[in-house]
Amino acid sequence: MPAGEDGSATERTQAALADISNCMLGPIDSPDLSDNPAAYTYFGQFAFHDIVFSRIFGMPSDRAGRTLRNAVSGSLDLSGLYGRGPVVDSHLYDSASESDTTLCRFPIGLPGVSDKQVKLPVDGVVERARDVPRVDASSGFLSVCGRKAPYRPLIGDPRNDDNLILSQLQCSLMQVHNRLVDLLMARRALPPQNAFDQARLYLTGVYRRVVVNDYLRRILTPAVWAHFFDGEEFRGPGVASLRPLADLPMEFTFGASRFAHSMVRDRYALNKAFEEEAGTLREILAFSSQRPNGDVPVRVNWAVDWSRFIESDDAAKALKARRISPFLNYEMAVVQHAADFDGAPRSIAFMDCWRCYDLGIASGQTIAGAVAAALAADVPVLSGAAMLPTQSCRKRYSFQAGVLEKTLLAHPQFLTETPLSYYILQEAAVLGDDGNRLGPTGSFIVASTVAAALFNAGDSEIQVPLSLSSAEPGNLAGLLGLADDRLVSDDELYEYLKRYANLDMPGRAYRRTGNVAT
């Protein structure tokens, strides 16, 4: 907004965005939720962390138009799990055994004591409950600021300790890797280092296939998915036009990737103990070393039962994600969990919009026009009245939809020069099967970034082309099931390994960590 008598351009824009973001409130989980199981919300967060780690904070104030430097490899290679491998990031790893100190496995943390306010579940979750490994950094001393240091997670990407569900996902993948290493050493009599190499190649291949052929198939518009991924080894015709992914586009990092905030539920029945009263999002966010006074280690009776977060035959037990729309739960829309570039506390909804303006990202309408040209297809550009709450959103959030519409109409410039993050949400509600998936603009930005990370990233730790078509299982339920021998036996897991095309590949598979015997 231009400067006026009531403030500078920045002050007026921030005031308008605060008015709008405070009204982006869908306070309860509507009975009319999306078709997507709740686990995909957090799997997407994990995958996007794998692609981008922003260095935007601490940059000079003239940030607009700058190229975003990436702090991770940006190549979808499970960097949040493996870090830079056991040679460089040795602190993340555990030895093969007491007699063999070769680093090849992950240490797994035990959960904390039971929360007396929540009864213990009786469905086998507690007995197998685990947490990511943590270091008690207090150890009887105080920091120079006079504060005790909290428990720190020993994981490749500290952002994956952002909340309970995400850290439990990280822990499950660590357990899958350990199981693979143990199986390869037992069945193939491999040395620990070779077992590590093969476990990593296989798990990365399965993970990439789940990202492309399960998660993105659910989230993207079908035509955009086919443009980038419908081809041999999921290399679609659109990949040829992608530039190498060295720096991350602002449009993905601070625009399209923010759509998942709208999928976050207000409550989650994490396991059987929560069937009568589900855990709130505020409680789930509190299980994190990223927040002051974080409640870690994770309490034993808050362990996630993944059967409730993925496809389930029991409709009453299955948790679904919220629909993608401008209506977020209270913690995302109102509570100040985020911070402005100057450190001022802000809501996540506000910061998602403000970053787009402050960083000089083109409006949603401008980018939608560019996507139409790139696809050579008819991509509707939403503007004006099309940016107001849809009829379906009015039915779900009748009062809140009316308040949001009134606020939007008071700021007509927002309806024609919409910050990309908000445009993506509205486009999903209008053109994305009522918020079950992204619309064409959001789909194009996400798909092109993931495809570039998969096929064109030049900084990957893994230096061999991984077969995705032979990586089994091919969905998120199967991937998470690999951690549980009650769901996938050792014999079944070993068959998956034998069928995977990349195992026993000669030569050096990793770029700089030296994790492959030559």
Coordinates of C-alpha atoms in Angstrom, one line a residue:
M1 CA 0.0 0.0 0.0
P2 CA 1.2 3.6 -0.6
A3 CA 2.2 5.8 2.2
G4 CA -0.5 8.0 3.7
E5 CA -1.3 10.3 6.5
D6 CA -1.9 7.3 8.8
G7 CA 1.6 5.8 8.2
S8 CA 4.4 4.8 5.9
A9 CA 3.8 2.3 3.1
T10 CA 5.3 -0.5 5.3
E11 CA 3.1 0.4 8.3
R12 CA -0.1 0.6 6.3
T13 CA 0.6 -2.7 4.5
Q14 CA 1.4 -4.4 7.8
A15 CA -1.8 -3.0 9.4
A16 CA -3.9 -4.2 6.5
L17 CA -2.3 -7.7 6.6
A18 CA -2.8 -7.9 10.3
D19 CA -6.5 -7.1 9.8
I20 CA -6.8 -9.8 7.1
S21 CA -4.7 -12.5 8.8
N22 CA -6.6 -12.2 12.1
C23 CA -9.7 -13.1 10.2
M24 CA -8.2 -16.2 8.5
L25 CA -9.7 -18.2 11.2
G26 CA -11.5 -21.6 11.0
P27 CA -11.4 -22.3 14.7
I28 CA -12.5 -25.9 14.8
D29 CA -11.9 -28.9 12.6
S30 CA -15.0 -29.1 10.4
P31 CA -16.6 -32.5 10.0
D32 CA -16.1 -31.9 6.2
L33 CA -12.4 -32.5 6.1
S34 CA -10.2 -33.3 3.1
D35 CA -9.6 -36.7 1.6
N36 CA -5.9 -36.6 2.7
P37 CA -4.8 -38.5 5.8
A38 CA -3.3 -36.3 8.4
A39 CA 0.2 -37.8 8.1
Y40 CA 0.7 -36.1 4.7
T41 CA 0.6 -32.7 6.4
Y42 CA 3.8 -33.5 8.3
F43 CA 5.4 -35.7 5.6
G44 CA 5.2 -32.7 3.3
Q45 CA 6.8 -30.5 6.0
F46 CA 9.6 -33.1 6.3
A47 CA 10.2 -33.2 2.5
F48 CA 10.2 -29.4 2.1
H49 CA 12.8 -29.2 4.9
D50 CA 14.8 -31.6 2.8
I51 CA 14.8 -29.2 -0.1
V52 CA 15.2 -25.8 1.5
F53 CA 16.8 -24.3 4.5
S54 CA 16.5 -20.5 4.2
R55 CA 19.3 -18.1 5.1
I56 CA 17.0 -15.1 4.8
F57 CA 17.2 -14.0 8.4
G58 CA 20.1 -11.7 9.1
M59 CA 20.2 -10.4 5.6
P60 CA 20.3 -6.6 5.0
S61 CA 17.0 -4.8 4.8
D62 CA 17.0 -4.5 1.0
R63 CA 16.0 -8.1 0.6
A64 CA 13.7 -7.7 -2.3
G65 CA 14.9 -9.3 -5.5
R66 CA 17.7 -11.2 -3.9
T67 CA 18.5 -14.8 -4.8
L68 CA 17.7 -17.2 -1.9
R69 CA 20.8 -19.1 -0.8
N70 CA 20.1 -22.6 0.3
A71 CA 21.7 -24.1 3.4
V72 CA 21.0 -27.7 2.5
S73 CA 21.8 -29.7 -0.7
G74 CA 18.3 -29.2 -2.1
S75 CA 18.3 -32.6 -3.7
L76 CA 15.6 -34.6 -1.8
D77 CA 18.3 -36.9 -0.4
L78 CA 17.1 -37.3 3.2
S79 CA 19.5 -34.7 4.4
G80 CA 17.3 -34.2 7.5
L81 CA 17.9 -37.8 8.4
Y82 CA 21.5 -38.5 7.3
G83 CA 23.0 -35.0 7.6
R84 CA 26.4 -35.2 5.8
G85 CA 26.9 -38.8 6.7
P86 CA 28.8 -40.5 9.5
V87 CA 32.2 -39.2 8.5
V88 CA 31.4 -35.5 8.7
D89 CA 28.4 -35.6 11.1
S90 CA 29.7 -38.4 13.3
H91 CA 27.8 -37.0 16.4
L92 CA 24.5 -38.1 14.8
Y93 CA 25.5 -41.8 14.6
D94 CA 26.0 -44.9 16.7
S95 CA 28.4 -47.8 16.3
A96 CA 27.5 -51.2 14.9
S97 CA 28.2 -52.9 18.2
E98 CA 30.3 -52.8 21.3
S99 CA 33.1 -54.5 19.6
D100 CA 32.8 -52.7 16.2
T101 CA 33.0 -48.9 16.4
T102 CA 32.1 -48.3 12.7
L103 CA 29.3 -45.6 12.7
C104 CA 26.4 -47.0 10.7
R105 CA 23.2 -46.7 12.9
F106 CA 21.3 -44.0 14.6
P107 CA 20.9 -43.7 18.4
I108 CA 17.3 -43.9 19.3
G109 CA 15.9 -42.0 22.3
L110 CA 13.6 -43.3 25.0
P111 CA 10.5 -41.2 25.7
G112 CA 10.0 -39.3 28.9
V113 CA 7.9 -40.3 31.9
S114 CA 4.1 -40.6 31.5
D115 CA 2.0 -37.5 31.6
K116 CA -0.3 -38.2 34.5
Q117 CA -3.1 -36.1 32.9
V118 CA -3.4 -38.7 30.1
K119 CA -3.9 -42.3 30.7
L120 CA -1.6 -44.9 29.2
P121 CA -2.8 -46.5 26.0
V122 CA -3.2 -50.3 26.0
D123 CA -2.8 -51.0 22.3
G124 CA 1.0 -51.7 22.3
V125 CA 2.1 -48.1 21.5
V126 CA 3.8 -47.5 24.8
E127 CA 5.9 -50.6 24.7
R128 CA 7.4 -49.5 21.4
A129 CA 7.4 -45.7 22.1
R130 CA 10.6 -44.0 21.1
D131 CA 11.8 -40.4 20.7
V132 CA 14.6 -38.9 18.6
P133 CA 17.9 -39.0 20.5
R134 CA 18.5 -35.9 22.7
V135 CA 21.3 -34.5 24.7
D136 CA 20.6 -32.9 28.1
A137 CA 22.6 -29.8 27.5
S138 CA 22.1 -28.4 31.0
S139 CA 24.2 -31.0 32.7
G140 CA 24.5 -29.0 35.9
F141 CA 25.8 -25.8 34.3
L142 CA 24.3 -22.6 33.2
S143 CA 24.9 -20.7 30.0
V144 CA 26.6 -17.3 30.1
C145 CA 23.1 -15.8 30.0
G146 CA 22.2 -17.6 33.2
R147 CA 19.7 -20.0 31.6
K148 CA 19.8 -23.7 31.7
A149 CA 20.2 -25.2 28.2
P150 CA 17.4 -27.4 27.0
Y151 CA 17.4 -30.9 25.6
R152 CA 18.9 -30.8 22.1
P153 CA 18.0 -33.3 19.4
L154 CA 20.8 -35.2 17.7
I155 CA 19.2 -35.1 14.2
G156 CA 20.4 -33.8 10.9
D157 CA 17.9 -30.9 10.7
P158 CA 16.8 -29.3 14.0
R159 CA 13.6 -28.1 12.3
N160 CA 12.4 -31.6 12.3
D161 CA 11.9 -31.2 16.1
D162 CA 9.4 -28.5 15.4
N163 CA 6.5 -30.4 16.8
L164 CA 5.6 -33.8 18.3
I165 CA 4.2 -35.4 15.1
L166 CA 7.2 -34.3 12.9
S167 CA 9.8 -35.5 15.4
Q168 CA 7.9 -38.8 15.7
L169 CA 8.1 -39.1 11.9
Q170 CA 11.9 -38.4 12.0
C171 CA 12.2 -41.1 14.7
S172 CA 10.3 -43.6 12.7
L173 CA 12.6 -43.1 9.7
M174 CA 15.7 -43.5 11.9
Q175 CA 14.2 -46.8 13.2
V176 CA 13.6 -47.9 9.6
H177 CA 17.3 -47.3 8.7
N178 CA 18.5 -49.2 11.8
R179 CA 16.4 -52.1 10.9
L180 CA 17.7 -52.2 7.4
V181 CA 21.3 -52.1 8.6
D182 CA 20.7 -54.9 11.1
L183 CA 19.0 -57.0 8.4
L184 CA 21.7 -56.4 5.8
M185 CA 24.5 -57.3 8.3
A186 CA 22.6 -60.5 9.4
R187 CA 21.4 -61.7 6.0
R188 CA 24.2 -60.7 3.7
A189 CA 27.0 -60.7 6.3
L190 CA 27.9 -57.2 5.1
P191 CA 30.5 -55.0 6.9
P192 CA 28.7 -52.2 8.8
Q193 CA 29.9 -49.5 6.4
N194 CA 28.5 -51.4 3.3
A195 CA 25.3 -52.1 5.2
F196 CA 24.9 -48.4 5.9
D197 CA 25.5 -47.6 2.2
Q198 CA 22.9 -50.0 1.0
A199 CA 20.4 -49.1 3.6
R200 CA 20.7 -45.4 2.7
L201 CA 20.3 -46.0 -1.0
Y202 CA 17.3 -48.1 -0.5
L203 CA 15.6 -45.8 2.0
T204 CA 16.3 -42.7 -0.1
G205 CA 14.8 -44.5 -3.2
V206 CA 11.6 -45.4 -1.3
Y207 CA 11.3 -42.0 0.2
R208 CA 11.7 -40.3 -3.2
R209 CA 9.1 -42.5 -4.7
V210 CA 6.6 -41.8 -1.9
V211 CA 7.2 -38.1 -2.3
V212 CA 6.5 -38.2 -6.1
N213 CA 4.0 -41.0 -6.6
D214 CA 2.0 -40.8 -3.4
Y215 CA 2.3 -37.4 -1.7
L216 CA 2.5 -35.2 -4.8
R217 CA -0.2 -37.3 -6.6
R218 CA -2.5 -36.4 -3.8
I219 CA -1.6 -32.7 -3.5
L220 CA -1.1 -31.6 -7.1
T221 CA -3.5 -30.9 -9.9
P222 CA -3.4 -34.1 -12.1
A223 CA -2.3 -32.3 -15.2
V224 CA 0.6 -30.6 -13.5
W225 CA 1.7 -33.9 -11.9
A226 CA 1.7 -35.5 -15.4
H227 CA 3.6 -32.6 -16.9
F228 CA 6.6 -33.1 -14.5
F229 CA 6.4 -36.8 -13.4
D230 CA 4.5 -38.9 -16.0
G231 CA 7.5 -40.6 -17.6
E232 CA 10.2 -43.2 -17.2
E233 CA 11.5 -43.2 -13.7
F234 CA 8.9 -40.4 -13.1
R235 CA 10.8 -38.0 -15.3
G236 CA 8.0 -36.1 -17.1
P237 CA 8.2 -34.0 -20.2
G238 CA 8.3 -30.7 -18.2
V239 CA 11.6 -31.7 -16.6
A240 CA 13.6 -30.9 -19.7
S241 CA 12.8 -27.2 -19.3
L242 CA 13.9 -26.9 -15.7
R243 CA 17.1 -25.1 -14.8
P244 CA 19.6 -26.7 -12.3
L245 CA 18.5 -26.2 -8.8
A246 CA 21.3 -24.3 -7.1
D247 CA 19.3 -21.5 -5.4
L248 CA 15.7 -21.9 -4.3
P249 CA 13.0 -19.7 -5.9
M250 CA 11.4 -17.3 -3.4
E251 CA 8.0 -18.3 -4.9
F252 CA 8.4 -21.8 -3.4
T253 CA 10.1 -21.1 -0.2
F254 CA 7.9 -18.2 1.0
G255 CA 4.9 -18.7 -1.2
A256 CA 3.6 -22.1 -2.4
S257 CA 5.2 -24.3 0.3
R258 CA 3.2 -22.5 3.0
F259 CA -0.1 -24.1 1.9
A260 CA 0.4 -26.9 4.5
H261 CA -0.3 -24.5 7.3
S262 CA -4.0 -24.6 6.3
M263 CA -4.0 -28.5 6.5
V264 CA -3.0 -28.6 10.2
R265 CA -5.7 -29.8 12.4
D266 CA -6.8 -28.2 15.7
R267 CA -6.8 -31.6 17.5
Y268 CA -5.3 -35.0 17.1
A269 CA -6.2 -38.4 18.7
L270 CA -2.6 -39.5 18.7
N271 CA -3.2 -43.0 20.0
K272 CA -5.9 -45.0 21.9
A273 CA -5.5 -42.9 25.0
F274 CA -6.8 -39.8 23.2
E275 CA -10.0 -41.3 21.8
E276 CA -12.2 -39.5 24.5
E277 CA -10.3 -36.2 24.4
A278 CA -7.9 -35.5 21.6
G279 CA -4.6 -33.6 22.1
T280 CA -4.7 -30.0 21.1
L281 CA -2.3 -28.5 18.5
R282 CA -0.9 -26.2 21.3
E283 CA 0.1 -29.3 23.3
I284 CA 1.6 -30.9 20.2
L285 CA 3.6 -27.8 19.4
A286 CA 4.9 -27.7 23.0
F287 CA 6.8 -31.0 22.4
S288 CA 9.7 -29.3 20.7
S289 CA 13.2 -28.1 21.6
Q290 CA 12.5 -25.2 19.2
R291 CA 10.3 -23.4 21.7
P292 CA 10.9 -21.9 25.1
N293 CA 10.4 -24.5 27.8
G294 CA 9.7 -27.2 25.3
D295 CA 8.3 -30.4 26.8
V296 CA 11.0 -32.8 25.7
P297 CA 11.7 -35.7 25.7
V298 CA 8.3 -36.7 24.3
R299 CA 6.1 -38.2 27.0
V300 CA 5.6 -42.0 26.6
N301 CA 1.8 -41.8 26.4
W302 CA 2.0 -39.1 23.7
A303 CA 3.7 -41.5 21.2
V304 CA 2.1 -41.4 17.7
D305 CA 0.2 -44.4 16.5
W306 CA 0.7 -44.0 12.7
S307 CA -2.2 -46.3 11.9
R308 CA -4.4 -43.3 12.9
F309 CA -2.6 -40.9 10.6
I310 CA -2.6 -42.9 7.3
E311 CA -5.2 -44.9 5.4
S312 CA -7.3 -47.0 7.8
D313 CA -10.2 -49.4 7.4
D314 CA -11.6 -47.9 10.6
A315 CA -13.2 -44.7 9.5
A316 CA -13.8 -43.6 13.1
K317 CA -10.1 -43.9 13.9
A318 CA -8.6 -42.3 10.7
L319 CA -7.5 -38.7 11.0
K320 CA -7.9 -36.5 8.0
A321 CA -6.1 -33.2 7.2
R322 CA -8.0 -30.0 6.9
R323 CA -8.8 -28.7 3.4
I324 CA -6.5 -26.2 1.8
S325 CA -8.1 -22.8 2.1
P326 CA -7.6 -19.4 3.7
F327 CA -9.2 -20.7 6.9
L328 CA -6.5 -21.8 9.4
N329 CA -6.8 -23.1 12.9
Y330 CA -6.4 -20.7 15.8
E331 CA -2.7 -21.5 16.5
M332 CA -1.8 -20.7 12.9
A333 CA -4.1 -17.7 12.3
V334 CA -3.9 -15.8 15.6
V335 CA -1.3 -17.0 18.1
Q336 CA 2.1 -15.3 17.6
H337 CA 4.3 -18.4 17.0
A338 CA 6.4 -16.6 14.3
A339 CA 8.5 -13.5 14.3
D340 CA 9.1 -10.6 11.9
F341 CA 12.6 -10.0 10.5
D342 CA 13.2 -7.6 13.3
G343 CA 12.2 -10.2 15.9
A344 CA 8.7 -8.8 16.6
P345 CA 6.3 -11.6 17.4
R346 CA 3.7 -12.3 14.7
S347 CA 1.2 -15.0 13.7
I348 CA 2.1 -17.5 11.1
A349 CA -0.7 -16.4 8.8
F350 CA 0.5 -12.8 9.0
M351 CA 4.2 -13.7 8.3
D352 CA 3.2 -15.9 5.3
C353 CA 1.6 -12.9 3.7
W354 CA 4.0 -10.2 4.8
R355 CA 7.1 -12.1 3.6
C356 CA 5.7 -12.1 0.1
Y357 CA 5.4 -8.3 0.1
D358 CA 8.6 -7.6 2.0
L359 CA 10.7 -9.9 -0.2
G360 CA 9.3 -8.4 -3.4
I361 CA 7.7 -11.6 -4.6
A362 CA 5.3 -11.1 -7.5
S363 CA 1.6 -11.2 -6.8
G364 CA -0.4 -14.4 -7.1
Q365 CA -2.2 -13.0 -10.1
T366 CA 1.1 -12.2 -11.9
I367 CA 2.5 -15.6 -11.2
A368 CA -0.7 -17.4 -12.3
G369 CA -0.3 -15.7 -15.7
A370 CA 3.3 -16.8 -15.9
V371 CA 2.2 -20.4 -15.1
A372 CA -0.4 -20.3 -17.8
A373 CA 2.3 -19.3 -20.3
A374 CA 4.7 -22.0 -19.1
L375 CA 2.0 -24.7 -19.4
A376 CA 0.5 -23.3 -22.6
A377 CA -2.8 -24.0 -20.9
D378 CA -5.8 -22.1 -19.8
V379 CA -5.1 -21.3 -16.1
P380 CA -7.7 -19.0 -14.6
V381 CA -6.3 -16.0 -12.9
L382 CA -8.3 -15.2 -9.8
S383 CA -9.0 -11.6 -8.9
G384 CA -11.6 -9.3 -7.3
A385 CA -14.7 -11.2 -6.3
A386 CA -13.0 -14.6 -7.1
M387 CA -10.7 -14.0 -4.1
L388 CA -13.6 -13.9 -1.6
P389 CA -14.5 -17.0 0.4
T390 CA -16.1 -19.7 -1.7
Q391 CA -19.6 -21.0 -1.1
S392 CA -18.2 -24.2 0.4
C393 CA -16.1 -22.2 2.9
R394 CA -19.1 -20.2 3.8
K395 CA -21.0 -23.4 4.7
R396 CA -18.1 -24.7 6.9
Y397 CA -17.2 -21.4 8.6
S398 CA -20.3 -19.3 8.2
F399 CA -19.6 -16.6 10.7
Q400 CA -15.8 -16.4 10.1
A401 CA -16.3 -16.4 6.3
G402 CA -18.5 -13.3 6.6
V403 CA -16.0 -11.5 8.8
L404 CA -13.1 -12.4 6.4
E405 CA -15.1 -11.2 3.4
K406 CA -16.0 -7.9 5.0
T407 CA -12.3 -7.4 5.9
L408 CA -11.1 -8.3 2.4
L409 CA -13.6 -5.8 0.8
A410 CA -12.2 -3.1 3.0
H411 CA -8.8 -3.7 1.4
P412 CA -9.6 -4.0 -2.4
Q413 CA -6.0 -3.8 -3.4
F414 CA -5.4 -7.1 -1.7
L415 CA -7.9 -8.8 -4.0
T416 CA -6.1 -7.7 -7.2
E417 CA -2.4 -7.8 -5.9
T418 CA -2.7 -10.8 -3.6
P419 CA 0.4 -12.1 -1.8
L420 CA 1.3 -15.4 -3.3
S421 CA 0.9 -17.4 -0.1
Y422 CA -2.7 -16.3 0.3
Y423 CA -3.4 -16.7 -3.5
I424 CA -2.3 -20.3 -3.3
L425 CA -4.8 -21.0 -0.5
Q426 CA -7.7 -19.4 -2.3
E427 CA -6.8 -21.0 -5.6
A428 CA -6.9 -24.4 -3.9
A429 CA -10.4 -23.7 -2.5
V430 CA -11.6 -22.5 -5.9
L431 CA -9.8 -24.7 -8.4
G432 CA -8.3 -27.6 -6.3
D433 CA -11.3 -29.8 -5.7
D434 CA -12.6 -27.7 -2.8
G435 CA -9.2 -27.7 -1.1
N436 CA -8.4 -31.4 -1.5
R437 CA -5.4 -30.4 -3.6
L438 CA -3.6 -27.3 -4.8
G439 CA -4.8 -25.3 -7.8
P440 CA -2.7 -25.1 -11.0
T441 CA -0.4 -22.2 -9.9
G442 CA 0.4 -23.8 -6.5
S443 CA 0.8 -27.2 -8.2
F444 CA 3.3 -25.8 -10.8
I445 CA 5.5 -24.1 -8.2
V446 CA 5.7 -27.1 -5.9
A447 CA 6.1 -29.6 -8.7
S448 CA 8.8 -27.7 -10.6
T449 CA 10.8 -27.2 -7.4
V450 CA 10.5 -30.9 -6.4
A451 CA 11.3 -32.0 -9.9
A452 CA 14.4 -29.8 -10.0
A453 CA 15.5 -31.1 -6.6
L454 CA 15.0 -34.6 -7.8
F455 CA 16.5 -34.5 -11.3
N456 CA 18.6 -31.3 -11.6
A457 CA 20.2 -30.6 -8.2
G458 CA 23.9 -30.4 -8.5
D459 CA 24.8 -30.6 -4.8
S460 CA 23.4 -34.0 -3.8
E461 CA 25.3 -36.3 -1.4
I462 CA 24.2 -39.2 -3.5
Q463 CA 26.1 -39.4 -6.8
V464 CA 24.3 -42.3 -8.5
P465 CA 20.9 -42.2 -10.2
L466 CA 18.4 -43.9 -7.9
S467 CA 15.8 -46.2 -9.4
L468 CA 12.4 -45.1 -8.1
S469 CA 10.3 -47.6 -10.0
S470 CA 11.8 -50.6 -8.2
A471 CA 11.6 -48.9 -4.8
E472 CA 9.0 -50.6 -2.7
P473 CA 6.7 -50.0 -0.8
G474 CA 5.4 -47.1 -2.8
N475 CA 3.2 -45.2 -0.4
L476 CA 3.5 -43.5 3.0
A477 CA 1.7 -46.2 4.9
G478 CA 4.2 -48.8 3.6
L479 CA 7.2 -46.6 4.3
L480 CA 6.2 -46.0 7.9
G481 CA 5.3 -49.7 8.3
L482 CA 8.9 -50.6 7.6
A483 CA 9.7 -49.6 11.2
D484 CA 7.3 -52.2 12.7
D485 CA 8.1 -55.9 12.3
R486 CA 4.5 -56.6 13.2
L487 CA 3.5 -55.0 9.9
V488 CA 6.4 -56.0 7.7
S489 CA 8.3 -59.1 8.6
D490 CA 12.1 -59.4 8.2
D491 CA 11.5 -61.8 5.3
E492 CA 9.2 -59.3 3.5
L493 CA 11.6 -56.4 4.1
Y494 CA 14.5 -58.5 2.8
E495 CA 12.5 -59.2 -0.4
Y496 CA 12.0 -55.4 -0.9
L497 CA 15.8 -55.0 -0.6
K498 CA 16.6 -57.8 -3.1
R499 CA 14.2 -56.3 -5.7
Y500 CA 15.7 -52.9 -5.4
A501 CA 17.8 -52.1 -8.5
N502 CA 20.4 -49.9 -6.8
L503 CA 21.8 -52.4 -4.3
D504 CA 25.3 -53.8 -5.0
M505 CA 26.0 -50.9 -7.3
P506 CA 29.8 -50.6 -7.7
G507 CA 31.8 -47.4 -7.3
R508 CA 31.4 -44.4 -5.0
A509 CA 27.8 -43.6 -4.3
Y510 CA 28.4 -40.4 -2.2
R511 CA 30.0 -37.2 -3.2
R512 CA 32.1 -36.1 -0.2
T513 CA 31.3 -38.1 2.9
G514 CA 33.3 -41.2 1.9
N515 CA 30.6 -43.5 3.1
V516 CA 31.1 -46.2 0.4
A517 CA 33.8 -48.8 0.3
T518 CA 35.7 -48.5 -3.0

